[in-house]
């Protein structure tokens, strides 16, 4: 009888947790729906839309067997947004400058008066390649940091590298809320899952967010992928400076934790929290954990 009672209690706890999670997920979908219309005319959202459309035009230009009508509909939409934004304060925005050029290339390509030139790339030598691969493999998740802070210019360079990560349809939605304030960091760590076994000093706390306004409902999952790709770039860039960090889980959080972290870091309402990162100069670098056998993580089809 006691065993049955325990099972029922566990099932009830699971159902309550599931209902809370579904309610929270439902609220996020409603939020995306509202923001999609509320901010549809804002310059930031229009620029994001322009990046998506110009990205489609650019892909058509890069295809070797290019079709004259490929991307025409996207081109027409681009021209409309370019004309609209050229009358606003963002007329010299890098996105607008790039979109103008890409759509001019498209118009020239339709008349046959263009031959696109790709960027040149020097393939690393064997020695350079091994250094790059070794560098990636030596990144570590660190939980014990030296008290020294990270210089602002280094943080800027790290973020600059992070923004070059691949992202869905060139949306470039990722935003980094960074704090070096010890009170804010302490409060943020207390409500972040996975923030255990850390040393007393955490020099830098980074909340990786995605601008939910840049995604239609059908693409909601891409926001998290874009954020994860940017976070990996950020950690590798930090590693290049001898700085290490640990990704802190945020996905199973509760609404109360979400509200608290947003208040602490003053996070914009249309920025969805993806993951958090504790960052700093390592005081202790732990040995790497064992990796699964290489043969168990891949397969190859179509081999000769």
PDB file of C-alpha atoms in Angstrom:
ATOM      1  CA  UNK A   1       0.000   0.000   0.000  1.00  0.00           C
ATOM      2  CA  UNK A   2       2.811   2.423   0.880  1.00  0.00           C
ATOM      3  CA  UNK A   3       4.456   1.690  -2.481  1.00  0.00           C
ATOM      4  CA  UNK A   4       1.228   2.560  -4.311  1.00  0.00           C
ATOM      5  CA  UNK A   5       0.935   5.824  -2.378  1.00  0.00           C
ATOM      6  CA  UNK A   6       4.515   6.761  -3.292  1.00  0.00           C
ATOM      7  CA  UNK A   7       3.830   6.017  -6.955  1.00  0.00           C
ATOM      8  CA  UNK A   8       0.652   8.129  -6.898  1.00  0.00           C
ATOM      9  CA  UNK A   9       2.524  11.022  -5.253  1.00  0.00           C
ATOM     10  CA  UNK A  10       5.270  10.842  -7.861  1.00  0.00           C
ATOM     11  CA  UNK A  11       2.695  10.764 -10.662  1.00  0.00           C
ATOM     12  CA  UNK A  12       0.910  13.775  -9.185  1.00  0.00           C
ATOM     13  CA  UNK A  13       4.196  15.686  -8.906  1.00  0.00           C
ATOM     14  CA  UNK A  14       4.971  14.801 -12.529  1.00  0.00           C
ATOM     15  CA  UNK A  15       1.536  15.924 -13.738  1.00  0.00           C
ATOM     16  CA  UNK A  16       1.811  19.229 -11.838  1.00  0.00           C
ATOM     17  CA  UNK A  17       5.288  19.862 -13.252  1.00  0.00           C
ATOM     18  CA  UNK A  18       4.113  18.953 -16.760  1.00  0.00           C
ATOM     19  CA  UNK A  19       1.132  21.309 -16.509  1.00  0.00           C
ATOM     20  CA  UNK A  20       3.394  24.142 -15.347  1.00  0.00           C
ATOM     21  CA  UNK A  21       5.793  23.477 -18.222  1.00  0.00           C
ATOM     22  CA  UNK A  22       3.002  23.334 -20.826  1.00  0.00           C
ATOM     23  CA  UNK A  23       1.479  26.522 -19.440  1.00  0.00           C
ATOM     24  CA  UNK A  24       4.853  28.276 -19.613  1.00  0.00           C
ATOM     25  CA  UNK A  25       5.457  27.008 -23.178  1.00  0.00           C
ATOM     26  CA  UNK A  26       1.970  28.157 -24.159  1.00  0.00           C
ATOM     27  CA  UNK A  27       2.677  31.608 -22.752  1.00  0.00           C
ATOM     28  CA  UNK A  28       5.836  31.790 -24.858  1.00  0.00           C
ATOM     29  CA  UNK A  29       3.890  30.969 -28.031  1.00  0.00           C
ATOM     30  CA  UNK A  30       1.314  33.625 -27.196  1.00  0.00           C
ATOM     31  CA  UNK A  31       4.135  36.091 -26.524  1.00  0.00           C
ATOM     32  CA  UNK A  32       5.709  35.349 -29.909  1.00  0.00           C
ATOM     33  CA  UNK A  33       2.359  35.795 -31.629  1.00  0.00           C
ATOM     34  CA  UNK A  34       1.781  39.148 -29.913  1.00  0.00           C
ATOM     35  CA  UNK A  35       5.308  40.455 -30.559  1.00  0.00           C
ATOM     36  CA  UNK A  36       5.165  39.367 -34.214  1.00  0.00           C
ATOM     37  CA  UNK A  37       2.415  41.939 -34.752  1.00  0.00           C
ATOM     38  CA  UNK A  38       3.274  44.509 -32.095  1.00  0.00           C
ATOM     39  CA  UNK A  39       6.799  45.101 -33.392  1.00  0.00           C
ATOM     40  CA  UNK A  40       6.297  44.217 -37.065  1.00  0.00           C
ATOM     41  CA  UNK A  41       6.977  47.813 -38.156  1.00  0.00           C
ATOM     42  CA  UNK A  42       9.937  48.552 -35.855  1.00  0.00           C
ATOM     43  CA  UNK A  43      13.241  49.236 -37.671  1.00  0.00           C
ATOM     44  CA  UNK A  44      15.040  46.345 -35.911  1.00  0.00           C
ATOM     45  CA  UNK A  45      12.407  43.837 -36.999  1.00  0.00           C
ATOM     46  CA  UNK A  46      12.257  45.230 -40.541  1.00  0.00           C
ATOM     47  CA  UNK A  47      16.047  44.975 -40.774  1.00  0.00           C
ATOM     48  CA  UNK A  48      15.871  41.358 -39.627  1.00  0.00           C
ATOM     49  CA  UNK A  49      13.229  40.656 -42.274  1.00  0.00           C
ATOM     50  CA  UNK A  50      15.469  42.343 -44.838  1.00  0.00           C
ATOM     51  CA  UNK A  51      18.398  40.116 -43.820  1.00  0.00           C
ATOM     52  CA  UNK A  52      16.262  36.999 -44.266  1.00  0.00           C
ATOM     53  CA  UNK A  53      15.034  38.078 -47.696  1.00  0.00           C
ATOM     54  CA  UNK A  54      18.443  39.293 -48.902  1.00  0.00           C
ATOM     55  CA  UNK A  55      19.964  36.036 -47.668  1.00  0.00           C
ATOM     56  CA  UNK A  56      17.550  34.195 -49.989  1.00  0.00           C
ATOM     57  CA  UNK A  57      18.512  36.474 -52.877  1.00  0.00           C
ATOM     58  CA  UNK A  58      22.201  35.946 -52.091  1.00  0.00           C
ATOM     59  CA  UNK A  59      21.786  32.161 -52.130  1.00  0.00           C
ATOM     60  CA  UNK A  60      20.267  32.389 -55.591  1.00  0.00           C
ATOM     61  CA  UNK A  61      23.218  34.435 -56.813  1.00  0.00           C
ATOM     62  CA  UNK A  62      25.707  31.870 -55.498  1.00  0.00           C
ATOM     63  CA  UNK A  63      24.120  28.873 -57.225  1.00  0.00           C
ATOM     64  CA  UNK A  64      26.291  27.706 -60.126  1.00  0.00           C
ATOM     65  CA  UNK A  65      23.272  26.745 -62.263  1.00  0.00           C
ATOM     66  CA  UNK A  66      21.486  30.001 -61.583  1.00  0.00           C
ATOM     67  CA  UNK A  67      17.907  30.500 -62.780  1.00  0.00           C
ATOM     68  CA  UNK A  68      16.876  34.009 -63.848  1.00  0.00           C
ATOM     69  CA  UNK A  69      13.608  33.906 -61.918  1.00  0.00           C
ATOM     70  CA  UNK A  70      15.083  32.348 -58.790  1.00  0.00           C
ATOM     71  CA  UNK A  71      14.499  34.631 -55.797  1.00  0.00           C
ATOM     72  CA  UNK A  72      12.489  37.181 -57.802  1.00  0.00           C
ATOM     73  CA  UNK A  73       9.678  37.336 -55.245  1.00  0.00           C
ATOM     74  CA  UNK A  74      12.184  37.857 -52.418  1.00  0.00           C
ATOM     75  CA  UNK A  75      13.906  40.540 -54.506  1.00  0.00           C
ATOM     76  CA  UNK A  76      10.641  42.456 -54.915  1.00  0.00           C
ATOM     77  CA  UNK A  77      10.010  42.313 -51.153  1.00  0.00           C
ATOM     78  CA  UNK A  78      13.582  43.475 -50.504  1.00  0.00           C
ATOM     79  CA  UNK A  79      13.169  46.509 -52.735  1.00  0.00           C
ATOM     80  CA  UNK A  80      10.041  47.508 -50.856  1.00  0.00           C
ATOM     81  CA  UNK A  81      11.713  47.270 -47.437  1.00  0.00           C
ATOM     82  CA  UNK A  82      14.894  49.006 -48.674  1.00  0.00           C
ATOM     83  CA  UNK A  83      12.820  51.918 -49.986  1.00  0.00           C
ATOM     84  CA  UNK A  84      10.891  52.066 -46.721  1.00  0.00           C
ATOM     85  CA  UNK A  85      13.965  51.971 -44.429  1.00  0.00           C
ATOM     86  CA  UNK A  86      15.948  54.426 -46.556  1.00  0.00           C
ATOM     87  CA  UNK A  87      13.607  57.118 -45.269  1.00  0.00           C
ATOM     88  CA  UNK A  88      14.323  56.324 -41.618  1.00  0.00           C
ATOM     89  CA  UNK A  89      17.186  56.764 -39.135  1.00  0.00           C
ATOM     90  CA  UNK A  90      18.678  53.376 -40.153  1.00  0.00           C
ATOM     91  CA  UNK A  91      19.396  54.401 -43.753  1.00  0.00           C
ATOM     92  CA  UNK A  92      23.150  53.768 -43.232  1.00  0.00           C
ATOM     93  CA  UNK A  93      22.778  50.552 -41.234  1.00  0.00           C
ATOM     94  CA  UNK A  94      25.217  47.802 -42.380  1.00  0.00           C
ATOM     95  CA  UNK A  95      22.275  45.489 -43.127  1.00  0.00           C
ATOM     96  CA  UNK A  96      20.692  48.068 -45.403  1.00  0.00           C
ATOM     97  CA  UNK A  97      24.005  48.761 -47.180  1.00  0.00           C
ATOM     98  CA  UNK A  98      24.576  45.015 -47.737  1.00  0.00           C
ATOM     99  CA  UNK A  99      20.990  44.425 -48.882  1.00  0.00           C
ATOM    100  CA  UNK A 100      21.187  47.270 -51.412  1.00  0.00           C
ATOM    101  CA  UNK A 101      24.349  45.794 -52.916  1.00  0.00           C
ATOM    102  CA  UNK A 102      22.981  42.238 -53.042  1.00  0.00           C
ATOM    103  CA  UNK A 103      19.809  43.327 -54.758  1.00  0.00           C
ATOM    104  CA  UNK A 104      21.760  45.447 -57.245  1.00  0.00           C
ATOM    105  CA  UNK A 105      23.836  42.343 -57.987  1.00  0.00           C
ATOM    106  CA  UNK A 106      20.616  40.428 -58.545  1.00  0.00           C
ATOM    107  CA  UNK A 107      19.386  43.031 -61.051  1.00  0.00           C
ATOM    108  CA  UNK A 108      22.716  42.979 -62.883  1.00  0.00           C
ATOM    109  CA  UNK A 109      22.720  39.181 -62.898  1.00  0.00           C
ATOM    110  CA  UNK A 110      19.340  39.100 -64.643  1.00  0.00           C
ATOM    111  CA  UNK A 111      20.869  41.046 -67.547  1.00  0.00           C
ATOM    112  CA  UNK A 112      23.935  38.809 -67.592  1.00  0.00           C
ATOM    113  CA  UNK A 113      26.249  41.687 -66.628  1.00  0.00           C
ATOM    114  CA  UNK A 114      27.784  40.139 -63.536  1.00  0.00           C
ATOM    115  CA  UNK A 115      30.201  37.448 -62.583  1.00  0.00           C
ATOM    116  CA  UNK A 116      30.279  36.910 -58.820  1.00  0.00           C
ATOM    117  CA  UNK A 117      33.642  36.574 -57.113  1.00  0.00           C
ATOM    118  CA  UNK A 118      33.888  34.485 -54.000  1.00  0.00           C
ATOM    119  CA  UNK A 119      36.212  35.113 -51.068  1.00  0.00           C
ATOM    120  CA  UNK A 120      39.643  33.514 -51.142  1.00  0.00           C
ATOM    121  CA  UNK A 121      40.610  31.138 -48.363  1.00  0.00           C
ATOM    122  CA  UNK A 122      44.004  29.693 -47.596  1.00  0.00           C
ATOM    123  CA  UNK A 123      43.737  26.085 -46.494  1.00  0.00           C
ATOM    124  CA  UNK A 124      45.740  25.574 -43.275  1.00  0.00           C
ATOM    125  CA  UNK A 125      48.902  23.531 -43.469  1.00  0.00           C
ATOM    126  CA  UNK A 126      49.023  20.205 -41.613  1.00  0.00           C
ATOM    127  CA  UNK A 127      50.812  21.906 -38.715  1.00  0.00           C
ATOM    128  CA  UNK A 128      48.311  24.777 -38.584  1.00  0.00           C
ATOM    129  CA  UNK A 129      45.403  22.345 -38.791  1.00  0.00           C
ATOM    130  CA  UNK A 130      46.637  20.314 -35.849  1.00  0.00           C
ATOM    131  CA  UNK A 131      47.066  23.487 -33.791  1.00  0.00           C
ATOM    132  CA  UNK A 132      43.484  24.537 -34.564  1.00  0.00           C
ATOM    133  CA  UNK A 133      42.044  21.121 -33.719  1.00  0.00           C
ATOM    134  CA  UNK A 134      44.141  20.897 -30.536  1.00  0.00           C
ATOM    135  CA  UNK A 135      42.919  24.367 -29.543  1.00  0.00           C
ATOM    136  CA  UNK A 136      39.261  23.306 -29.902  1.00  0.00           C
ATOM    137  CA  UNK A 137      39.840  20.073 -27.979  1.00  0.00           C
ATOM    138  CA  UNK A 138      41.546  21.817 -25.053  1.00  0.00           C
ATOM    139  CA  UNK A 139      38.570  24.037 -24.167  1.00  0.00           C
ATOM    140  CA  UNK A 140      37.364  23.145 -20.686  1.00  0.00           C
ATOM    141  CA  UNK A 141      34.347  23.839 -18.484  1.00  0.00           C
ATOM    142  CA  UNK A 142      35.792  25.622 -15.444  1.00  0.00           C
ATOM    143  CA  UNK A 143      34.117  26.368 -12.109  1.00  0.00           C
ATOM    144  CA  UNK A 144      37.007  27.885 -10.175  1.00  0.00           C
ATOM    145  CA  UNK A 145      38.188  31.334 -11.257  1.00  0.00           C
ATOM    146  CA  UNK A 146      40.850  33.849 -10.331  1.00  0.00           C
ATOM    147  CA  UNK A 147      39.524  37.106  -8.811  1.00  0.00           C
ATOM    148  CA  UNK A 148      40.797  39.268 -11.682  1.00  0.00           C
ATOM    149  CA  UNK A 149      38.117  40.643 -13.977  1.00  0.00           C
ATOM    150  CA  UNK A 150      37.958  40.414 -17.754  1.00  0.00           C
ATOM    151  CA  UNK A 151      39.000  43.610 -19.504  1.00  0.00           C
ATOM    152  CA  UNK A 152      36.195  45.369 -21.459  1.00  0.00           C
ATOM    153  CA  UNK A 153      38.153  45.351 -24.732  1.00  0.00           C
ATOM    154  CA  UNK A 154      38.696  41.594 -24.432  1.00  0.00           C
ATOM    155  CA  UNK A 155      35.001  41.043 -23.689  1.00  0.00           C
ATOM    156  CA  UNK A 156      34.185  43.150 -26.741  1.00  0.00           C
ATOM    157  CA  UNK A 157      36.459  41.009 -28.924  1.00  0.00           C
ATOM    158  CA  UNK A 158      34.922  37.806 -27.541  1.00  0.00           C
ATOM    159  CA  UNK A 159      31.398  39.033 -28.314  1.00  0.00           C
ATOM    160  CA  UNK A 160      32.540  40.225 -31.739  1.00  0.00           C
ATOM    161  CA  UNK A 161      33.682  36.673 -32.524  1.00  0.00           C
ATOM    162  CA  UNK A 162      30.470  35.192 -31.126  1.00  0.00           C
ATOM    163  CA  UNK A 163      28.335  37.234 -33.517  1.00  0.00           C
ATOM    164  CA  UNK A 164      30.054  35.545 -36.478  1.00  0.00           C
ATOM    165  CA  UNK A 165      28.532  32.183 -35.573  1.00  0.00           C
ATOM    166  CA  UNK A 166      26.232  30.554 -38.142  1.00  0.00           C
ATOM    167  CA  UNK A 167      22.595  31.550 -37.665  1.00  0.00           C
ATOM    168  CA  UNK A 168      19.275  30.776 -39.289  1.00  0.00           C
ATOM    169  CA  UNK A 169      18.626  32.774 -42.472  1.00  0.00           C
ATOM    170  CA  UNK A 170      21.017  35.541 -41.370  1.00  0.00           C
ATOM    171  CA  UNK A 171      18.571  36.743 -38.681  1.00  0.00           C
ATOM    172  CA  UNK A 172      21.414  37.620 -36.269  1.00  0.00           C
ATOM    173  CA  UNK A 173      19.045  37.568 -33.308  1.00  0.00           C
ATOM    174  CA  UNK A 174      21.419  36.725 -30.462  1.00  0.00           C
ATOM    175  CA  UNK A 175      21.965  39.264 -27.692  1.00  0.00           C
ATOM    176  CA  UNK A 176      24.366  38.970 -24.736  1.00  0.00           C
ATOM    177  CA  UNK A 177      23.406  40.422 -21.344  1.00  0.00           C
ATOM    178  CA  UNK A 178      26.753  40.588 -19.528  1.00  0.00           C
ATOM    179  CA  UNK A 179      27.328  41.493 -15.887  1.00  0.00           C
ATOM    180  CA  UNK A 180      30.542  42.016 -13.914  1.00  0.00           C
ATOM    181  CA  UNK A 181      28.626  43.298 -10.883  1.00  0.00           C
ATOM    182  CA  UNK A 182      29.222  40.831  -8.039  1.00  0.00           C
ATOM    183  CA  UNK A 183      25.839  41.379  -6.416  1.00  0.00           C
ATOM    184  CA  UNK A 184      24.050  40.748  -9.717  1.00  0.00           C
ATOM    185  CA  UNK A 185      26.206  37.691 -10.401  1.00  0.00           C
ATOM    186  CA  UNK A 186      25.547  36.203  -6.946  1.00  0.00           C
ATOM    187  CA  UNK A 187      21.788  36.680  -7.303  1.00  0.00           C
ATOM    188  CA  UNK A 188      21.796  35.299 -10.850  1.00  0.00           C
ATOM    189  CA  UNK A 189      23.746  32.197  -9.870  1.00  0.00           C
ATOM    190  CA  UNK A 190      21.323  31.420  -7.038  1.00  0.00           C
ATOM    191  CA  UNK A 191      18.411  31.034  -9.456  1.00  0.00           C
ATOM    192  CA  UNK A 192      20.315  29.288 -12.267  1.00  0.00           C
ATOM    193  CA  UNK A 193      20.176  25.503 -12.542  1.00  0.00           C
ATOM    194  CA  UNK A 194      23.550  23.800 -12.758  1.00  0.00           C
ATOM    195  CA  UNK A 195      25.250  26.620 -10.852  1.00  0.00           C
ATOM    196  CA  UNK A 196      26.793  24.256  -8.296  1.00  0.00           C
ATOM    197  CA  UNK A 197      30.343  23.439  -7.176  1.00  0.00           C
ATOM    198  CA  UNK A 198      31.659  26.873  -8.130  1.00  0.00           C
ATOM    199  CA  UNK A 199      34.381  28.795  -6.323  1.00  0.00           C
ATOM    200  CA  UNK A 200      33.593  31.919  -4.336  1.00  0.00           C
ATOM    201  CA  UNK A 201      34.497  34.338  -7.141  1.00  0.00           C
ATOM    202  CA  UNK A 202      32.782  34.454 -10.546  1.00  0.00           C
ATOM    203  CA  UNK A 203      34.134  37.433 -12.515  1.00  0.00           C
ATOM    204  CA  UNK A 204      31.551  37.477 -15.290  1.00  0.00           C
ATOM    205  CA  UNK A 205      27.999  36.235 -15.855  1.00  0.00           C
ATOM    206  CA  UNK A 206      26.587  36.092 -19.386  1.00  0.00           C
ATOM    207  CA  UNK A 207      22.931  35.553 -20.231  1.00  0.00           C
ATOM    208  CA  UNK A 208      22.617  34.482 -23.870  1.00  0.00           C
ATOM    209  CA  UNK A 209      19.296  35.608 -25.329  1.00  0.00           C
ATOM    210  CA  UNK A 210      17.520  35.583 -28.666  1.00  0.00           C
ATOM    211  CA  UNK A 211      15.260  38.316 -30.013  1.00  0.00           C
ATOM    212  CA  UNK A 212      11.905  36.558 -30.298  1.00  0.00           C
ATOM    213  CA  UNK A 213      10.577  39.275 -32.642  1.00  0.00           C
ATOM    214  CA  UNK A 214      12.773  37.969 -35.449  1.00  0.00           C
ATOM    215  CA  UNK A 215      11.088  34.548 -35.650  1.00  0.00           C
ATOM    216  CA  UNK A 216       7.666  33.450 -36.872  1.00  0.00           C
ATOM    217  CA  UNK A 217       5.938  30.873 -34.668  1.00  0.00           C
ATOM    218  CA  UNK A 218       6.914  28.019 -36.972  1.00  0.00           C
ATOM    219  CA  UNK A 219      10.623  28.832 -36.443  1.00  0.00           C
ATOM    220  CA  UNK A 220      10.521  29.092 -32.638  1.00  0.00           C
ATOM    221  CA  UNK A 221      13.038  26.257 -32.194  1.00  0.00           C
ATOM    222  CA  UNK A 222      15.628  27.997 -34.385  1.00  0.00           C
ATOM    223  CA  UNK A 223      16.040  30.698 -31.739  1.00  0.00           C
ATOM    224  CA  UNK A 224      17.610  28.164 -29.358  1.00  0.00           C
ATOM    225  CA  UNK A 225      19.863  26.714 -32.067  1.00  0.00           C
ATOM    226  CA  UNK A 226      21.138  30.182 -33.000  1.00  0.00           C
ATOM    227  CA  UNK A 227      21.859  30.961 -29.348  1.00  0.00           C
ATOM    228  CA  UNK A 228      23.732  27.699 -28.815  1.00  0.00           C
ATOM    229  CA  UNK A 229      25.911  28.257 -31.896  1.00  0.00           C
ATOM    230  CA  UNK A 230      26.779  31.770 -30.718  1.00  0.00           C
ATOM    231  CA  UNK A 231      27.587  30.485 -27.221  1.00  0.00           C
ATOM    232  CA  UNK A 232      30.063  27.957 -28.643  1.00  0.00           C
ATOM    233  CA  UNK A 233      31.803  30.698 -30.626  1.00  0.00           C
ATOM    234  CA  UNK A 234      31.928  32.831 -27.481  1.00  0.00           C
ATOM    235  CA  UNK A 235      33.555  30.067 -25.408  1.00  0.00           C
ATOM    236  CA  UNK A 236      36.153  29.354 -28.098  1.00  0.00           C
ATOM    237  CA  UNK A 237      36.950  33.061 -28.436  1.00  0.00           C
ATOM    238  CA  UNK A 238      37.342  33.275 -24.649  1.00  0.00           C
ATOM    239  CA  UNK A 239      39.588  30.203 -24.743  1.00  0.00           C
ATOM    240  CA  UNK A 240      41.864  32.091 -27.147  1.00  0.00           C
ATOM    241  CA  UNK A 241      42.452  34.642 -24.367  1.00  0.00           C
ATOM    242  CA  UNK A 242      43.084  32.013 -21.687  1.00  0.00           C
ATOM    243  CA  UNK A 243      39.564  32.546 -20.353  1.00  0.00           C
ATOM    244  CA  UNK A 244      37.234  29.625 -19.677  1.00  0.00           C
ATOM    245  CA  UNK A 245      33.588  29.282 -18.789  1.00  0.00           C
ATOM    246  CA  UNK A 246      30.796  26.882 -18.013  1.00  0.00           C
ATOM    247  CA  UNK A 247      27.388  26.748 -19.669  1.00  0.00           C
ATOM    248  CA  UNK A 248      24.595  26.767 -17.097  1.00  0.00           C
ATOM    249  CA  UNK A 249      21.329  25.001 -17.854  1.00  0.00           C
ATOM    250  CA  UNK A 250      18.263  27.228 -18.082  1.00  0.00           C
ATOM    251  CA  UNK A 251      15.680  25.202 -20.018  1.00  0.00           C
ATOM    252  CA  UNK A 252      13.805  23.599 -17.047  1.00  0.00           C
ATOM    253  CA  UNK A 253      13.483  26.877 -15.128  1.00  0.00           C
ATOM    254  CA  UNK A 254      10.278  28.043 -13.488  1.00  0.00           C
ATOM    255  CA  UNK A 255       8.396  31.304 -14.308  1.00  0.00           C
ATOM    256  CA  UNK A 256       9.476  32.787 -10.966  1.00  0.00           C
ATOM    257  CA  UNK A 257      13.150  32.246 -11.865  1.00  0.00           C
ATOM    258  CA  UNK A 258      12.582  33.791 -15.293  1.00  0.00           C
ATOM    259  CA  UNK A 259      11.003  36.869 -13.733  1.00  0.00           C
ATOM    260  CA  UNK A 260      13.806  37.205 -11.183  1.00  0.00           C
ATOM    261  CA  UNK A 261      16.657  36.942 -13.702  1.00  0.00           C
ATOM    262  CA  UNK A 262      14.992  39.410 -16.030  1.00  0.00           C
ATOM    263  CA  UNK A 263      14.738  41.896 -13.183  1.00  0.00           C
ATOM    264  CA  UNK A 264      18.350  41.403 -12.029  1.00  0.00           C
ATOM    265  CA  UNK A 265      19.899  41.840 -15.492  1.00  0.00           C
ATOM    266  CA  UNK A 266      17.191  44.181 -16.859  1.00  0.00           C
ATOM    267  CA  UNK A 267      16.542  41.868 -19.794  1.00  0.00           C
ATOM    268  CA  UNK A 268      14.280  43.173 -22.538  1.00  0.00           C
ATOM    269  CA  UNK A 269      10.811  41.552 -22.605  1.00  0.00           C
ATOM    270  CA  UNK A 270      11.287  40.404 -26.220  1.00  0.00           C
ATOM    271  CA  UNK A 271      14.627  38.702 -25.493  1.00  0.00           C
ATOM    272  CA  UNK A 272      14.133  35.000 -24.761  1.00  0.00           C
ATOM    273  CA  UNK A 273      16.674  33.578 -22.297  1.00  0.00           C
ATOM    274  CA  UNK A 274      18.483  30.612 -23.888  1.00  0.00           C
ATOM    275  CA  UNK A 275      21.410  29.719 -21.628  1.00  0.00           C
ATOM    276  CA  UNK A 276      23.718  31.342 -19.086  1.00  0.00           C
ATOM    277  CA  UNK A 277      27.517  31.239 -18.877  1.00  0.00           C
ATOM    278  CA  UNK A 278      29.906  31.751 -15.955  1.00  0.00           C
ATOM    279  CA  UNK A 279      33.187  33.133 -17.330  1.00  0.00           C
ATOM    280  CA  UNK A 280      36.626  34.063 -16.027  1.00  0.00           C
ATOM    281  CA  UNK A 281      40.349  33.352 -15.888  1.00  0.00           C
ATOM    282  CA  UNK A 282      40.670  29.777 -14.566  1.00  0.00           C
ATOM    283  CA  UNK A 283      42.179  29.158 -11.146  1.00  0.00           C
ATOM    284  CA  UNK A 284      41.954  25.411 -11.667  1.00  0.00           C
ATOM    285  CA  UNK A 285      41.495  23.547 -14.958  1.00  0.00           C
ATOM    286  CA  UNK A 286      40.013  20.097 -14.361  1.00  0.00           C
ATOM    287  CA  UNK A 287      41.156  17.076 -16.365  1.00  0.00           C
ATOM    288  CA  UNK A 288      38.966  16.392 -19.381  1.00  0.00           C
ATOM    289  CA  UNK A 289      36.175  13.845 -18.805  1.00  0.00           C
ATOM    290  CA  UNK A 290      36.247  10.700 -20.912  1.00  0.00           C
ATOM    291  CA  UNK A 291      34.603  10.914 -24.332  1.00  0.00           C
ATOM    292  CA  UNK A 292      32.496   8.215 -25.905  1.00  0.00           C
ATOM    293  CA  UNK A 293      34.255   5.968 -28.370  1.00  0.00           C
ATOM    294  CA  UNK A 294      34.611   7.715 -31.749  1.00  0.00           C
ATOM    295  CA  UNK A 295      32.968   4.858 -33.591  1.00  0.00           C
ATOM    296  CA  UNK A 296      29.805   5.220 -31.488  1.00  0.00           C
ATOM    297  CA  UNK A 297      29.037   8.820 -32.497  1.00  0.00           C
ATOM    298  CA  UNK A 298      28.979   8.639 -36.291  1.00  0.00           C
ATOM    299  CA  UNK A 299      28.249   6.562 -39.340  1.00  0.00           C
ATOM    300  CA  UNK A 300      29.097   7.015 -43.000  1.00  0.00           C
ATOM    301  CA  UNK A 301      26.915   6.169 -45.963  1.00  0.00           C
ATOM    302  CA  UNK A 302      27.838   6.215 -49.623  1.00  0.00           C
ATOM    303  CA  UNK A 303      31.474   5.354 -48.927  1.00  0.00           C
ATOM    304  CA  UNK A 304      33.642   4.087 -51.788  1.00  0.00           C
TER     305      UNK A 304
END
